[in-house]
Short mmCIF file of C-alpha atoms in Angstrom, two decimals:
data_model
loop_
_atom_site.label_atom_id
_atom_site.label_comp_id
_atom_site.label_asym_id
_atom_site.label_seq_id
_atom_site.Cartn_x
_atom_site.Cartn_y
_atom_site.Cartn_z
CA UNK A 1 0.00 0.00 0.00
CA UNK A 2 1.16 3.29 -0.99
CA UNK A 3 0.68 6.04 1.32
CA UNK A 4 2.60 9.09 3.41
CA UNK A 5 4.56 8.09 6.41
CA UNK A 6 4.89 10.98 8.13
CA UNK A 7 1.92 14.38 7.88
CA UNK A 8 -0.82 14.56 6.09
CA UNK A 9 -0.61 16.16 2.36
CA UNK A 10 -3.14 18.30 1.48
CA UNK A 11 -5.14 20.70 -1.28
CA UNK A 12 -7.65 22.96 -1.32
CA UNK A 13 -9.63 24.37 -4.21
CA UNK A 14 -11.35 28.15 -3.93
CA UNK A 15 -13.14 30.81 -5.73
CA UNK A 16 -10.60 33.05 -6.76
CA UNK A 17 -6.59 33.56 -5.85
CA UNK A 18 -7.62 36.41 -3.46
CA UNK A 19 -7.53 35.33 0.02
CA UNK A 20 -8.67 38.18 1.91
CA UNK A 21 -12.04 37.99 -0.44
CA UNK A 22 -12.60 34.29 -2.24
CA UNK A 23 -13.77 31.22 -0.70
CA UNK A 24 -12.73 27.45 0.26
CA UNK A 25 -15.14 25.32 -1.80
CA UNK A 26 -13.07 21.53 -0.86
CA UNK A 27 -10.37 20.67 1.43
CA UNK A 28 -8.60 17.40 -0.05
CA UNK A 29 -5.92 14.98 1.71
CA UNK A 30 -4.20 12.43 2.13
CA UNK A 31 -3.55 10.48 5.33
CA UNK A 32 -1.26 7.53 5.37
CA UNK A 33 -2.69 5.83 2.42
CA UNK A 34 -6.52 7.22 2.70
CA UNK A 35 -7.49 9.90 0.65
CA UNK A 36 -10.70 12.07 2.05
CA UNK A 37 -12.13 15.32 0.39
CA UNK A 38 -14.41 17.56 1.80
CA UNK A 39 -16.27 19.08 -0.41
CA UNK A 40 -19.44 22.33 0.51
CA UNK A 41 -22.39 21.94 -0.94
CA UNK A 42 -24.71 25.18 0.16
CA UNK A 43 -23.66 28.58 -0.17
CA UNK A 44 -22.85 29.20 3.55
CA UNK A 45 -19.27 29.17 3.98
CA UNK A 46 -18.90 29.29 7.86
CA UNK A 47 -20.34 26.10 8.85
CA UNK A 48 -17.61 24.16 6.38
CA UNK A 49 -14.77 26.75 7.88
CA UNK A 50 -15.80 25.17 11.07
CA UNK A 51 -15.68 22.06 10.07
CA UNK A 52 -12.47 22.09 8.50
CA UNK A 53 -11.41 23.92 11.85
CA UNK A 54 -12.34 20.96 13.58
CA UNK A 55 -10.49 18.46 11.54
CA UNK A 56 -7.48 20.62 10.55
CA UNK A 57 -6.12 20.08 14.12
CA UNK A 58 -6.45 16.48 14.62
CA UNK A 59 -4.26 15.48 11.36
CA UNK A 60 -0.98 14.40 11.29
CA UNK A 61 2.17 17.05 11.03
CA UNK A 62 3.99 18.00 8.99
CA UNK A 63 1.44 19.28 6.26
CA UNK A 64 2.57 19.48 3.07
CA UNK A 65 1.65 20.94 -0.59
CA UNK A 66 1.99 22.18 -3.44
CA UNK A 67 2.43 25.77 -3.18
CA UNK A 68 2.25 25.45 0.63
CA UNK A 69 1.77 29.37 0.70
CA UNK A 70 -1.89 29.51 -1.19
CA UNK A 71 -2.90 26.73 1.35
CA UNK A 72 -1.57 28.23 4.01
CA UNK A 73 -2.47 32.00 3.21
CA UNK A 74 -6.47 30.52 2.76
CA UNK A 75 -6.50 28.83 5.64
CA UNK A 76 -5.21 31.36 7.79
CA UNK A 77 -7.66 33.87 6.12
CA UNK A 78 -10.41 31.78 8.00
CA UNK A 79 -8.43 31.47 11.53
CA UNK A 80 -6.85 28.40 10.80
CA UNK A 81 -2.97 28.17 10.96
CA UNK A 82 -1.15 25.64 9.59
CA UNK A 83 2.76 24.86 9.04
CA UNK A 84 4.67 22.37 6.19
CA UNK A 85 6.55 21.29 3.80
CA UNK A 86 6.27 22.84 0.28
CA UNK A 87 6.37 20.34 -2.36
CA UNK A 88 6.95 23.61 -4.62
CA UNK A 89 10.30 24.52 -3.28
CA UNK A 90 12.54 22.29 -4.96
CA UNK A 91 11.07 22.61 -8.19
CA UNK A 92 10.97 26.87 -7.94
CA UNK A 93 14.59 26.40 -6.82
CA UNK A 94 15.26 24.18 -10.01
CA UNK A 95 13.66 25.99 -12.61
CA UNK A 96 15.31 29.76 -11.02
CA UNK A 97 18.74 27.79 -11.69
CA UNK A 98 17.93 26.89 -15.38
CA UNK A 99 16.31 30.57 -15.65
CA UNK A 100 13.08 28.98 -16.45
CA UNK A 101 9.64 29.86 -15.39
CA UNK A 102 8.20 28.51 -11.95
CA UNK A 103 6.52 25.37 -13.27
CA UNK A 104 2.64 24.50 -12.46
CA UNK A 105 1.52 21.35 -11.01
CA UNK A 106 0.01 20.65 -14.38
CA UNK A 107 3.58 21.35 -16.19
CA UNK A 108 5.41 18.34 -14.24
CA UNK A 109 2.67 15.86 -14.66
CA UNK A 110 0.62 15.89 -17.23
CA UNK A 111 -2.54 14.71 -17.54
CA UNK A 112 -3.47 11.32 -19.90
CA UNK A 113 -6.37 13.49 -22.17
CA UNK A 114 -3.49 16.12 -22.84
CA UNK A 115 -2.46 13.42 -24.83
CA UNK A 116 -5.91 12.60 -26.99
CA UNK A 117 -6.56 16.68 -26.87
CA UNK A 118 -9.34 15.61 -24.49
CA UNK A 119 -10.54 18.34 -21.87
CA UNK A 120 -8.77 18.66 -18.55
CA UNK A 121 -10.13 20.60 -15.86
CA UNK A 122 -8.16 22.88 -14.22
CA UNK A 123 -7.88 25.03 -10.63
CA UNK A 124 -9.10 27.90 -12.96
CA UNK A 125 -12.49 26.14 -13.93
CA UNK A 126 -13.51 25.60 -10.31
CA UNK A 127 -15.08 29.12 -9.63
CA UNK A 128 -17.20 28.85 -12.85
CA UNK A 129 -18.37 25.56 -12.08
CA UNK A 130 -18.58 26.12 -8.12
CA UNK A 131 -20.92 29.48 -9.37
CA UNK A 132 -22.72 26.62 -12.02
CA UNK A 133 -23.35 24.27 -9.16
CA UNK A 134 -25.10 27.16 -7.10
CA UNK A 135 -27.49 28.08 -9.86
CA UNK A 136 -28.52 24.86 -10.62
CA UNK A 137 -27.65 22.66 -8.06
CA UNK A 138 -26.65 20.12 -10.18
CA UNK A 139 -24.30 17.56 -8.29
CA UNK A 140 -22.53 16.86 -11.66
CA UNK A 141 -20.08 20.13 -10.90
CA UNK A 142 -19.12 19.35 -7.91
CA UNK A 143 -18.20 15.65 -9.30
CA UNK A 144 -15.55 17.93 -11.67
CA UNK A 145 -14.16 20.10 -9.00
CA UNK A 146 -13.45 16.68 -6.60
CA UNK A 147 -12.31 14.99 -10.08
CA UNK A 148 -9.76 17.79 -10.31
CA UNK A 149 -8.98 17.66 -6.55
CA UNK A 150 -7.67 14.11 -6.54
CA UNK A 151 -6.11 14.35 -9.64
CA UNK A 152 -4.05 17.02 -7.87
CA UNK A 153 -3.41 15.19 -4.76
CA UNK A 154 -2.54 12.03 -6.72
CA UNK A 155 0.04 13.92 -8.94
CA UNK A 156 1.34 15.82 -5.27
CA UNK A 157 1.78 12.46 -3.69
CA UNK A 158 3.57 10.75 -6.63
CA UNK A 159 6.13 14.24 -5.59
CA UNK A 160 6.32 13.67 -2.14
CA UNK A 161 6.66 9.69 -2.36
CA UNK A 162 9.00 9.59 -5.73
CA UNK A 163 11.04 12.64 -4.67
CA UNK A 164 11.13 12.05 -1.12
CA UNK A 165 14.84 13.40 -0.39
CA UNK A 166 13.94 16.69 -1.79
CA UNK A 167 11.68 17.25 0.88
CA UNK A 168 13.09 17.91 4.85
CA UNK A 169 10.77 17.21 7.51
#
């Protein structure tokens, strides 16, 4: 069984990039080798900010993600404070060397229907279909943004697992 040893890796997926103002719409991770998402389903933001207050606590240290500071900066936005491990770092620090952009999740691992010119969706398509889901209600949008969620954590584990040395606890 393949899994995380140590901490709990984690992803969330918002409205927007502005912390201050957007919203958390899913909190994703991964546990050992059980992955659990948390997804909203009404409008109301505060009772799943309590939840995820609740639970943020209780898992396993150290955290860690990809691009640990939009996490982190999120979180804290609602009152909840978290520490970790960026699974970013190495990769910024890599790609500053070669004078190369920062690279995207999405730029190290592709996705399969890249290949076939299939649709892929993205961080930036869950706002639209998070706003989609609350005019219609249709469960079918949320289905995307959790698709998209453990695609993420999938690709962020293979990181952490593959790449282990490049990350100090």
């Amino acid at each position: 069984m393949l899994g995380i040893p140590q901490g709990t890796l984690i992803d969330i997926e918002t409205t927007g990039l502005n912390m201050g103002q957007d919203e958390i719409v899913l909190f994703g991770y991964i546990r050992g080798s059980h992955l659990e998402i948390i997804c909203r389903s009404s409008r109301e933001e505060a009772p799943f900010i309590a939840q995820l207050a609740e639970l943020v606590p209780t898992l396993p240290k150290p955290f860690y993600a990809y691009n640990l500071a939009f996490e982190k900066g999120f979180l804290q936005a609602k009152g909840i404070d978290i520490e970790g491990i960026d699974l970013f770092q190495p990769w910024k620090e890599k790609a500053e060397a070669l004078f190369l952009k920062w690279p995207k999740l999405d730029e190290l691992f592709s996705h399969a229907e890249h290949y076939f010119n299939e649709p892929v969706i993205s961080g930036r398509d869950v706002p639209l279909l998070w706003q989609r889901f609350l005019y219609t209600e249709d469960n079918n949008y949320l289905q995307q943004i959790i698709k998209h969620n453990e695609s993420d954590l999938l690709r962020e584990l293979y990181l952490l697992v593959y790449y282990r040395d490049s990350y100090k606890v």
